[in-house]
PDB file of C-alpha atoms and ligand atoms in Angstrom:
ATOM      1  CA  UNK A  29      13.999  11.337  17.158  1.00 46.00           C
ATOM      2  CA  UNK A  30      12.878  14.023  15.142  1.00 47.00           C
ATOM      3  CA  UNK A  31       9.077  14.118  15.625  1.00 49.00           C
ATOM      4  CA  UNK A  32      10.019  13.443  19.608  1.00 53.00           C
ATOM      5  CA  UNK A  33      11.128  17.095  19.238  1.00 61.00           C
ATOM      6  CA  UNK A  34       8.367  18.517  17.070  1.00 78.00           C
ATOM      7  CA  UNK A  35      10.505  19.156  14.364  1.00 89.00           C
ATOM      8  CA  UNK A  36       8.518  19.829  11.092  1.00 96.00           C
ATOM      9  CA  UNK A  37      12.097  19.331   9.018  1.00 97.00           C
ATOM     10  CA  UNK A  38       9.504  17.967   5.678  1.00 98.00           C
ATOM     11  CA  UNK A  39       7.923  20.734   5.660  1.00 98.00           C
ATOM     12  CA  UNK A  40       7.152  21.347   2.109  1.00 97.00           C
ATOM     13  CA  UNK A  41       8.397  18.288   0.936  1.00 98.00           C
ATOM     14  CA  UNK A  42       6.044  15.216  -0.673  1.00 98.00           C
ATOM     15  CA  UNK A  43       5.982  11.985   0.594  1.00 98.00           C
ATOM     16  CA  UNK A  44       4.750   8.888  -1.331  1.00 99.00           C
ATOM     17  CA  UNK A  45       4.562   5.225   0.651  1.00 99.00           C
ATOM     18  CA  UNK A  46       3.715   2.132  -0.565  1.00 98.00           C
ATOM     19  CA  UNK A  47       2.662  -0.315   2.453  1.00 98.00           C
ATOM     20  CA  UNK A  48       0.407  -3.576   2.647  1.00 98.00           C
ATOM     21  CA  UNK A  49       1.013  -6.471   0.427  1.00 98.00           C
ATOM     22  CA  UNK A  50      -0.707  -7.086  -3.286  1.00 98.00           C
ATOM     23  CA  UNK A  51      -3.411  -9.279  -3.825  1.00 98.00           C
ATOM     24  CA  UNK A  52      -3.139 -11.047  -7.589  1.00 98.00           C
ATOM     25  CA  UNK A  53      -6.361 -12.525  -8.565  1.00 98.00           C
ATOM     26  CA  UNK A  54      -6.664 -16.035  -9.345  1.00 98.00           C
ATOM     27  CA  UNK A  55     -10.655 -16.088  -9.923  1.00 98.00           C
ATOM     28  CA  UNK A  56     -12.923 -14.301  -7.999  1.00 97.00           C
ATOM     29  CA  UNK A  57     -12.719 -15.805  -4.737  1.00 98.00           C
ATOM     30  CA  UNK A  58      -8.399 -16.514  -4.435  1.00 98.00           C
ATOM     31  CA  UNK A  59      -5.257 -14.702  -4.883  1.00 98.00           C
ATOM     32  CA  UNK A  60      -1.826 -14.646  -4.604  1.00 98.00           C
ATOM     33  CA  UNK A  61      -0.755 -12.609  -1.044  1.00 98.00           C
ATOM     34  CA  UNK A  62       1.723 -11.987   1.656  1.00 96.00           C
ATOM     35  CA  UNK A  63       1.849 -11.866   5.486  1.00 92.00           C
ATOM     36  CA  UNK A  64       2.806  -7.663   5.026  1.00 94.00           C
ATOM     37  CA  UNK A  65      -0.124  -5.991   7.525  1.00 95.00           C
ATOM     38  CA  UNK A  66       0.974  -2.254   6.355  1.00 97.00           C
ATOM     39  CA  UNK A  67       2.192  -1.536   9.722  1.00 96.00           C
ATOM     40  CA  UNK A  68       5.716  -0.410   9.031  1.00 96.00           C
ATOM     41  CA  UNK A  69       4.696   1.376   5.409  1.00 97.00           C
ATOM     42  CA  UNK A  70       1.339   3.434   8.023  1.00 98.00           C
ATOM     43  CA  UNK A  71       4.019   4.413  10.700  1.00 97.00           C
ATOM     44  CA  UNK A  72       6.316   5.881   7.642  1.00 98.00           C
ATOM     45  CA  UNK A  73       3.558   8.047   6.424  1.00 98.00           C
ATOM     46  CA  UNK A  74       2.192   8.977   9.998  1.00 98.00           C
ATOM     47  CA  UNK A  75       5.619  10.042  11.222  1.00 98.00           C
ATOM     48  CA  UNK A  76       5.966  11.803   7.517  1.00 98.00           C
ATOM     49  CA  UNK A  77       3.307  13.553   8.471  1.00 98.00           C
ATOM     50  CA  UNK A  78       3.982  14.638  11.465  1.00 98.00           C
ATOM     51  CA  UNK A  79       7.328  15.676  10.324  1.00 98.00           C
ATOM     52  CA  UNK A  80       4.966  18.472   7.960  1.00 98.00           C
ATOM     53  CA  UNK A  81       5.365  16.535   4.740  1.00 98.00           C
ATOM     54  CA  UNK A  82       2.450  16.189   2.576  1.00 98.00           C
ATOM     55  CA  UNK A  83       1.774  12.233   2.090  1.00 98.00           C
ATOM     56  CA  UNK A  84       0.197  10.192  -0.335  1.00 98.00           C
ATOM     57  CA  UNK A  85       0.376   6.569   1.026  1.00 98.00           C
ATOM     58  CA  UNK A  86      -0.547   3.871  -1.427  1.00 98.00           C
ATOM     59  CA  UNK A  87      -2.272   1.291   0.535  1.00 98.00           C
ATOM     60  CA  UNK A  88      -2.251  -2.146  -0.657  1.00 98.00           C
ATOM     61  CA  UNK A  89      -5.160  -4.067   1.092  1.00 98.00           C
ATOM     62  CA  UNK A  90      -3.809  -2.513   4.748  1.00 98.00           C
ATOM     63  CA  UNK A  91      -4.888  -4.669   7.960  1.00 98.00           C
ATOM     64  CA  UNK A  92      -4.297  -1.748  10.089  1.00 98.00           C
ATOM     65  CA  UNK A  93      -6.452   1.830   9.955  1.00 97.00           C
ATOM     66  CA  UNK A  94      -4.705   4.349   7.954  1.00 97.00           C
ATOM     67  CA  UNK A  95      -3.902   7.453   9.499  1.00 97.00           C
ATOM     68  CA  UNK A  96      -5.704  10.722   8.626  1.00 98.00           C
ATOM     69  CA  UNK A  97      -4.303  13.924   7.993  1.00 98.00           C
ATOM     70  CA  UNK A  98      -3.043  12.195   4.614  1.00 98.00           C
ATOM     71  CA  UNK A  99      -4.188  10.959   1.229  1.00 98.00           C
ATOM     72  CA  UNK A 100      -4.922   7.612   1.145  1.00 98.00           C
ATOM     73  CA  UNK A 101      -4.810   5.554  -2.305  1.00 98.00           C
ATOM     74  CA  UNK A 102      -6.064   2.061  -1.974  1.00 98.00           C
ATOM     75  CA  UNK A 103      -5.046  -0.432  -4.854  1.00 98.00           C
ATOM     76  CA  UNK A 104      -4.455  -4.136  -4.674  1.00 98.00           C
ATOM     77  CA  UNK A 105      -2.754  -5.858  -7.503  1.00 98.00           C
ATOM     78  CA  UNK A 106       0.814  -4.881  -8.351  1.00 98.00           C
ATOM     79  CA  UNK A 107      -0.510  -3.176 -11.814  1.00 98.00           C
ATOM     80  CA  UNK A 108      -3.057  -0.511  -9.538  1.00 98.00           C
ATOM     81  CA  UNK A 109       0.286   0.030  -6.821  1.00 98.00           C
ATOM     82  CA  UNK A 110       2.483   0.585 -10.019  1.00 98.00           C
ATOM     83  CA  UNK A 111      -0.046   3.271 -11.698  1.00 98.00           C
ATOM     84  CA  UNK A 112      -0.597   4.997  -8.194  1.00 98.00           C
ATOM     85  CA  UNK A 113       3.149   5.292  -7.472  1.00 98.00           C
ATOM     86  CA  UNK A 114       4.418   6.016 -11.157  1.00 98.00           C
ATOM     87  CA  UNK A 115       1.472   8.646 -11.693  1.00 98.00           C
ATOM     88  CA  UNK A 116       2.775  10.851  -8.266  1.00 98.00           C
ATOM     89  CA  UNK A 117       7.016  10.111  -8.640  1.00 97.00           C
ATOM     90  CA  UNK A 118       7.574  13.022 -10.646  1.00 95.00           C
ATOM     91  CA  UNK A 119       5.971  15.429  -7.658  1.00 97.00           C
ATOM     92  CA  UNK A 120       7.657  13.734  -5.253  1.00 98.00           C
ATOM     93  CA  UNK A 121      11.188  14.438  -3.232  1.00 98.00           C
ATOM     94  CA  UNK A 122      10.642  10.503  -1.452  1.00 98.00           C
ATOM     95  CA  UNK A 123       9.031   7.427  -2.349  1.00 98.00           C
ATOM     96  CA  UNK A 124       9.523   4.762  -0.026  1.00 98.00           C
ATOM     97  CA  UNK A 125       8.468   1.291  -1.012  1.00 98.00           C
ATOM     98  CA  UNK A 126       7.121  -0.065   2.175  1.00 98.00           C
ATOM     99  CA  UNK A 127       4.858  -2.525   0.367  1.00 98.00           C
ATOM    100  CA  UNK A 128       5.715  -6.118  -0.439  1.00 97.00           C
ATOM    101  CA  UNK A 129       5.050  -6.656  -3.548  1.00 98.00           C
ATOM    102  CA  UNK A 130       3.843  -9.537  -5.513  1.00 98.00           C
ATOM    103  CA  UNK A 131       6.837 -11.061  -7.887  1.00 98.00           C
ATOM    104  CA  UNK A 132       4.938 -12.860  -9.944  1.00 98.00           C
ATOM    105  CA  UNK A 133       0.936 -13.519 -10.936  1.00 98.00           C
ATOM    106  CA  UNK A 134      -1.350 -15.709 -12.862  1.00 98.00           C
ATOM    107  CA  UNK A 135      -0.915 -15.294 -16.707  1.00 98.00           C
ATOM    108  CA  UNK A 136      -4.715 -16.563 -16.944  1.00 97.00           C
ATOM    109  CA  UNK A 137      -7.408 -15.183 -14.134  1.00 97.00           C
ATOM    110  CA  UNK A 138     -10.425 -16.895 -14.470  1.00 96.00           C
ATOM    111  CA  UNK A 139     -13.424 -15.096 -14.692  1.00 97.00           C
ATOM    112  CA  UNK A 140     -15.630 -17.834 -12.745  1.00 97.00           C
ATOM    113  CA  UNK A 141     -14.609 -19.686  -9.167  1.00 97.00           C
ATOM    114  CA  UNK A 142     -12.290 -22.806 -10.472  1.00 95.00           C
ATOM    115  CA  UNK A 143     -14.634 -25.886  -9.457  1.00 96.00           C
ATOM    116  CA  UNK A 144     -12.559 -28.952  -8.400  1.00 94.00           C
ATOM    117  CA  UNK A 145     -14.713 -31.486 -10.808  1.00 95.00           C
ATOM    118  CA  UNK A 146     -13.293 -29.262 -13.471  1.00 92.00           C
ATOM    119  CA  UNK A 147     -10.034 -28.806 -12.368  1.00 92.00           C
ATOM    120  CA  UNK A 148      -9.220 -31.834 -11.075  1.00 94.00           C
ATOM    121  CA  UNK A 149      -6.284 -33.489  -8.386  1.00 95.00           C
ATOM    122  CA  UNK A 150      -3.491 -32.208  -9.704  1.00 95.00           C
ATOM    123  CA  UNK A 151      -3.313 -28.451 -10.363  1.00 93.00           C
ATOM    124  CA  UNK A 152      -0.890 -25.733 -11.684  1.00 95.00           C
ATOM    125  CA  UNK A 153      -1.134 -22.212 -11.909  1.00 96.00           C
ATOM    126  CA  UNK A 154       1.080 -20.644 -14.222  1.00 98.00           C
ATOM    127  CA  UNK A 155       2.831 -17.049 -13.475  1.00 98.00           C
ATOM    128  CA  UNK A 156       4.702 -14.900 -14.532  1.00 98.00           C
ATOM    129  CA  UNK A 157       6.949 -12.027 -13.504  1.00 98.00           C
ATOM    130  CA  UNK A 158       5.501  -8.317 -12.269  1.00 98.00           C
ATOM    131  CA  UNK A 159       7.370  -5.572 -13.329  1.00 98.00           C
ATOM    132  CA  UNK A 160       9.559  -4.338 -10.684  1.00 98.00           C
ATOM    133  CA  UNK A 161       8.066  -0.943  -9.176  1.00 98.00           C
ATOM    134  CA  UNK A 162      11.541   0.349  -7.574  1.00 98.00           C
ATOM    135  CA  UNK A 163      13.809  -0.744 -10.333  1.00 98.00           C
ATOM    136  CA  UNK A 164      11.404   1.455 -12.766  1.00 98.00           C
ATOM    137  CA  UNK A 165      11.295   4.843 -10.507  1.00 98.00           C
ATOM    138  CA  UNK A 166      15.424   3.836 -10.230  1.00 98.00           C
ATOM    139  CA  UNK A 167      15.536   3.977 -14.236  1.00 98.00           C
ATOM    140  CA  UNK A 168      14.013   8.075 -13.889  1.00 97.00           C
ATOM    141  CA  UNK A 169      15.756  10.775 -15.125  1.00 96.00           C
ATOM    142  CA  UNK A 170      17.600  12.854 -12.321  1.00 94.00           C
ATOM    143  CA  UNK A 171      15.874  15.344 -10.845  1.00 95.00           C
ATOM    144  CA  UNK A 172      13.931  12.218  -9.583  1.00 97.00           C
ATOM    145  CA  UNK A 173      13.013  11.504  -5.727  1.00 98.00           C
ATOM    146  CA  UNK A 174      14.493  10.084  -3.271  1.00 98.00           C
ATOM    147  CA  UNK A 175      14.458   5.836  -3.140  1.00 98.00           C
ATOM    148  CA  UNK A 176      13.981   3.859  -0.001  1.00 98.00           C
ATOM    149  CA  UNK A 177      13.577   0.078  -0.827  1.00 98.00           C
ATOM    150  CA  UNK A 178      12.632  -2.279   1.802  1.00 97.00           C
ATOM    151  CA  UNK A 179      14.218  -5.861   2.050  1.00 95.00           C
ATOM    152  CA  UNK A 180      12.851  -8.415   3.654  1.00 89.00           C
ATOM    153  CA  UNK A 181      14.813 -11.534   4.303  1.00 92.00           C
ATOM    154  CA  UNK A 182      15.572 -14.328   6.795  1.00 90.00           C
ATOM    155  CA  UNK A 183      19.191 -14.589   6.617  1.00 90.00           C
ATOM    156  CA  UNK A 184      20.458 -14.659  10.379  1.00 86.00           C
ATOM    157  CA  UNK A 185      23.573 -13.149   9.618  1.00 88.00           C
ATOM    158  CA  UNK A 186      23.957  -9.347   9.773  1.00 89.00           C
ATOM    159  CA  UNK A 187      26.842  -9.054   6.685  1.00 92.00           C
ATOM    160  CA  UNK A 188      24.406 -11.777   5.058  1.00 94.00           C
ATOM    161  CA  UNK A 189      21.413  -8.840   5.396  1.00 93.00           C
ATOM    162  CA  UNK A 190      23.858  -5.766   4.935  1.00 95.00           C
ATOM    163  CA  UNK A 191      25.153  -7.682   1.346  1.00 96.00           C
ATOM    164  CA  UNK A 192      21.360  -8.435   0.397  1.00 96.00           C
ATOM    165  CA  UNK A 193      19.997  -4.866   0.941  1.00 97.00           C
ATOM    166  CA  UNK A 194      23.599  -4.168  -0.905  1.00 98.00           C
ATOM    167  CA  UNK A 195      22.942  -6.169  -3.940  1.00 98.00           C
ATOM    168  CA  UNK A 196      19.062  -4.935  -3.932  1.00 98.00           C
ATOM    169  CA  UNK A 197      19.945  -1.188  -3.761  1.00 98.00           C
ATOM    170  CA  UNK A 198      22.291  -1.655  -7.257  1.00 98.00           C
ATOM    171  CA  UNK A 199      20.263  -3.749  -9.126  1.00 98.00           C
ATOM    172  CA  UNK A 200      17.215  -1.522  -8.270  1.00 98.00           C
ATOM    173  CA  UNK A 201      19.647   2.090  -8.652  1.00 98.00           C
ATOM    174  CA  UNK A 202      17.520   3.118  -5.376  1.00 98.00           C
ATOM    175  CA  UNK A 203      19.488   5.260  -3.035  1.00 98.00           C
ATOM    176  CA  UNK A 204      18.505   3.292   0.490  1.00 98.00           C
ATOM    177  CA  UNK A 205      17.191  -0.007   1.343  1.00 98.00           C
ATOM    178  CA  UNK A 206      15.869  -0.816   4.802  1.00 97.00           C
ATOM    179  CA  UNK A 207      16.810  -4.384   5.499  1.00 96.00           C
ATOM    180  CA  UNK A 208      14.131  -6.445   7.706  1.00 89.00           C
ATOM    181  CA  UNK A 209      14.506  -9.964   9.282  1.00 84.00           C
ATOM    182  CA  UNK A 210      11.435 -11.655   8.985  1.00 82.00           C
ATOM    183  CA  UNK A 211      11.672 -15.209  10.613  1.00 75.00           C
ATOM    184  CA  UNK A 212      11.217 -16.495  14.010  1.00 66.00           C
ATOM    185  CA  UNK A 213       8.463 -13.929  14.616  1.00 64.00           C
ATOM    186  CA  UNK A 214      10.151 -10.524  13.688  1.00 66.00           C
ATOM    187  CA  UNK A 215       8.933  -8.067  11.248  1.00 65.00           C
ATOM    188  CA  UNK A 216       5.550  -9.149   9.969  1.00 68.00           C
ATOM    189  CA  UNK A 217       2.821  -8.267  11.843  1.00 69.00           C
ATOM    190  CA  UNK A 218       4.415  -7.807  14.570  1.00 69.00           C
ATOM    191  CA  UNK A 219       5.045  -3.877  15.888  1.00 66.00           C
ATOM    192  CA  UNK A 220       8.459  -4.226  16.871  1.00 75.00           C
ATOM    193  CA  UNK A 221      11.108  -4.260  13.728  1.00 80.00           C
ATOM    194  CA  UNK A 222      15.249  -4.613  13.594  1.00 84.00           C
ATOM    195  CA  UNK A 223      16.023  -2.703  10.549  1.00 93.00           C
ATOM    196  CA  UNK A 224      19.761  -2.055   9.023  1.00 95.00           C
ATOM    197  CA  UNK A 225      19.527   0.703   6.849  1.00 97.00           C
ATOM    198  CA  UNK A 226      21.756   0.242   3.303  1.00 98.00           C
ATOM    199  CA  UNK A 227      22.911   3.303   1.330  1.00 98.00           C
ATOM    200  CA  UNK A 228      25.105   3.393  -1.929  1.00 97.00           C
ATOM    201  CA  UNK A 229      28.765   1.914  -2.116  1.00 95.00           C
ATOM    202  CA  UNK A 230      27.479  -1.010   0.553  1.00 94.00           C
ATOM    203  CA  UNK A 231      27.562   1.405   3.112  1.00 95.00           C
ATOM    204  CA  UNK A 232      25.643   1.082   6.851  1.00 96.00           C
ATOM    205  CA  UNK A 233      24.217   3.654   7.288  1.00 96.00           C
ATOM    206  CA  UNK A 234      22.313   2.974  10.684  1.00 96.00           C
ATOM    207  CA  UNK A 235      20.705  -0.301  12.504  1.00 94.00           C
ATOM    208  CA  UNK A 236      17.447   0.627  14.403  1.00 95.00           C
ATOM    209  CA  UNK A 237      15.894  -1.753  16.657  1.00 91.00           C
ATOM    210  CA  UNK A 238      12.406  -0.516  18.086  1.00 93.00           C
ATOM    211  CA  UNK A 239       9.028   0.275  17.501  1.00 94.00           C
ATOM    212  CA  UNK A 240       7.899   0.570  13.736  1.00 93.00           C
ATOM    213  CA  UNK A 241       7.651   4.538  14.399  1.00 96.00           C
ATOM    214  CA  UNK A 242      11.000   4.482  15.804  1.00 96.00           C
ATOM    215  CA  UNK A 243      12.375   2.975  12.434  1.00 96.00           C
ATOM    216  CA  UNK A 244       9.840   4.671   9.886  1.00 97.00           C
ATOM    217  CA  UNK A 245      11.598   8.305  12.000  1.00 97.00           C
ATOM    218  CA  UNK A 246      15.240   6.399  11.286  1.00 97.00           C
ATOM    219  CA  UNK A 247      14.503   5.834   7.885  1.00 98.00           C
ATOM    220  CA  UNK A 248      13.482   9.520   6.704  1.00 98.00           C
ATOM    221  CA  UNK A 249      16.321  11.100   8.456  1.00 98.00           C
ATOM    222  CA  UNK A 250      18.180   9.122   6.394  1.00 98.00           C
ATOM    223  CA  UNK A 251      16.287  10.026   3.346  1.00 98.00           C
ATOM    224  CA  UNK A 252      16.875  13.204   4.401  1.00 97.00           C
ATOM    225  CA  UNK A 253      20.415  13.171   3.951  1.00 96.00           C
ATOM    226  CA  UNK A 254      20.282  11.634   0.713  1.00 96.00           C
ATOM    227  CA  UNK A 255      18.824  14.617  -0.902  1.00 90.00           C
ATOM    228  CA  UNK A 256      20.492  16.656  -3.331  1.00 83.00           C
TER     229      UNK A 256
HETATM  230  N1  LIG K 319       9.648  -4.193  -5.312  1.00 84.70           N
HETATM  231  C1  LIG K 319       9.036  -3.518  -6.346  1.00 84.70           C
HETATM  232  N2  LIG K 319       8.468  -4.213  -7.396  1.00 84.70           N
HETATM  233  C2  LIG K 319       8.511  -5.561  -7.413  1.00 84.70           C
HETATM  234  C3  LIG K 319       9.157  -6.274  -6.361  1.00 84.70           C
HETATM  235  C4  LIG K 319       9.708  -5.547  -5.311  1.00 84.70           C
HETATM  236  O1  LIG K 319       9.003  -2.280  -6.326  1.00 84.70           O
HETATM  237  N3  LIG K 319       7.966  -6.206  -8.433  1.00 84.70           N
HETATM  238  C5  LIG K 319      10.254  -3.406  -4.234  1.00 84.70           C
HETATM  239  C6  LIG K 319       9.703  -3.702  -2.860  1.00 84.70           C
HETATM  240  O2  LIG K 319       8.621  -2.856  -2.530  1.00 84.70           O
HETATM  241  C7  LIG K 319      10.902  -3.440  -1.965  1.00 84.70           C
HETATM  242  C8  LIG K 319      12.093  -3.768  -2.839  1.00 84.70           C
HETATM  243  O3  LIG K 319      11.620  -3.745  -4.188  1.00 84.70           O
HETATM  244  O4  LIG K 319      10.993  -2.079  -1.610  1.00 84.70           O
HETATM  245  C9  LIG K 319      12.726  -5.098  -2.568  1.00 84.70           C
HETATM  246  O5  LIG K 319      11.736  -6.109  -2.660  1.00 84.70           O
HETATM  247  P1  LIG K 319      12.169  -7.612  -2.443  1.00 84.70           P
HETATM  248  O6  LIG K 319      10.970  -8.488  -2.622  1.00 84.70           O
HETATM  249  O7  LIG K 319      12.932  -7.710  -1.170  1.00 84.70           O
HETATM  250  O8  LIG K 319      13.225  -7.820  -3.625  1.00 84.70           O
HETATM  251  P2  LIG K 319      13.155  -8.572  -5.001  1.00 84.70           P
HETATM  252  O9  LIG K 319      13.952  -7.751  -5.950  1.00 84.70           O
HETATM  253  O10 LIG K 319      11.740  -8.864  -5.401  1.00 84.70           O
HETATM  254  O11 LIG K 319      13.957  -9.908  -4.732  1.00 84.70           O
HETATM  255  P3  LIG K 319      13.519 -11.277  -3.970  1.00 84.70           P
HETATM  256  O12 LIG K 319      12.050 -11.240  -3.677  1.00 84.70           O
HETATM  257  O13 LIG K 319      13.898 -12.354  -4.925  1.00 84.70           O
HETATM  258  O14 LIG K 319      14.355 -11.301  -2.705  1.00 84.70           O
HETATM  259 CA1  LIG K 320      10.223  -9.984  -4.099  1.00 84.70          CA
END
């Protein structure tokens, strides 16, 4: 592992990542979240950093301390990640998109706590779809930066993952996606992660199983290879 050995091999290089999960507002007091602490998406930019990279890291309502030594950019909703990652791309040789990221949100947010006597006992909240982040920094003009996706799924089946990270990394035109399992206890939350790493063409480019350092060090010397 790279930063094992000291090496400083992002030296001069930028570094955005996107970790935590979105919030979308539903009134004042509830929103729409996700179990993502930030773990994974802090040891990226901490082992980015070590590496000699300079590293914004969008933080999406983080459960964990960010590291220092870096920029930290806290948003919340999908629309604040979107400006905060958009607005740096173009200086950028990586992005990695550590965050999970809310599909959907309310088309109304109310500007007052709902109040049950008004609502009543049956409720629905309508959504509607978030842009996607990835697919728009996929749709750049070359020169653009390097794209690491995450996937996080709870298929069992490793050519189940390896064909969802697959399907992800076209549809998105990102260069690698980092495929997570996420049931039975694995991934979120937890600081242990089993992580098969996608490239183009469906190919495998590594499986890491360790700490969330271990990966995050996986995952940029394979970003490392993917640039031009
Ligand atoms: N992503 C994004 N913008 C969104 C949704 C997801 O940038 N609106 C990014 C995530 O940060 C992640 C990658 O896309 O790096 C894959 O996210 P994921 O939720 O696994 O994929 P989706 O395309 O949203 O598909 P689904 O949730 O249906 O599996
Ligand atoms: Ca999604």
């Amino acid at each position: 592992v790279a930063s094992v050995s000291g090496a400083r091999d992002l030296a001069g290089t930028t570094v955005v990542v996107t970790a935590g999960g979105t919030r979308e507002p539903i009134d004042p007091v509830r929103f729409i979240g996700n179990r993502s602490s930030g773990r994974q998406g802090v040891a990226l930019a901490e082992a980015a950093r070590d590496r000699g990279a300079d590293v914004a890291l969008i933080g999406a309502n983080l459960e964990v301390p960010p590291p220092v030594g870096i920029e930290l950019v806290p948003v919340s909703t999908v629309a604040e990640l979107r400006d905060a990652v958009l607005s740096r791309a173009a200086d950028a040789d990586i992005v990695v998109m550590a965050a999970a990221v809310s599909d959907y949100r309310p088309v109304n947010v109310a500007h007052t706590k709902m109040k049950k006597d008004a609502v009543g006992d049956d409720v629905s909240i309508e959504l509607t779809a978030n842009p996607d982040i990835l697919a728009d920094l996929g749709a750049l003009q070359h020169p653009r930066p390097v794209l690491v996706g995450f996937a996080a799924e709870t298929e069992a089946d490793a050519d189940a993952l390896a064909a969802l990270g697959a399907g992800k990394l076209e549809r998105k035109n990102a260069d690698l996606i980092a495929v997570n399992r996420v049931d039975d206890g694995r991934g979120f939350g937890t600081s242990d992660n089993e992580v098969l790493i996608v490239g183009s063409g469906s190919r495998i480019v590594t499986t890491v199983d360790g700490s969330k350092r271990v990966v995050a060090d996986a995952i940029l010397d394979a970003a490392l290879t993917e640039r031009p």
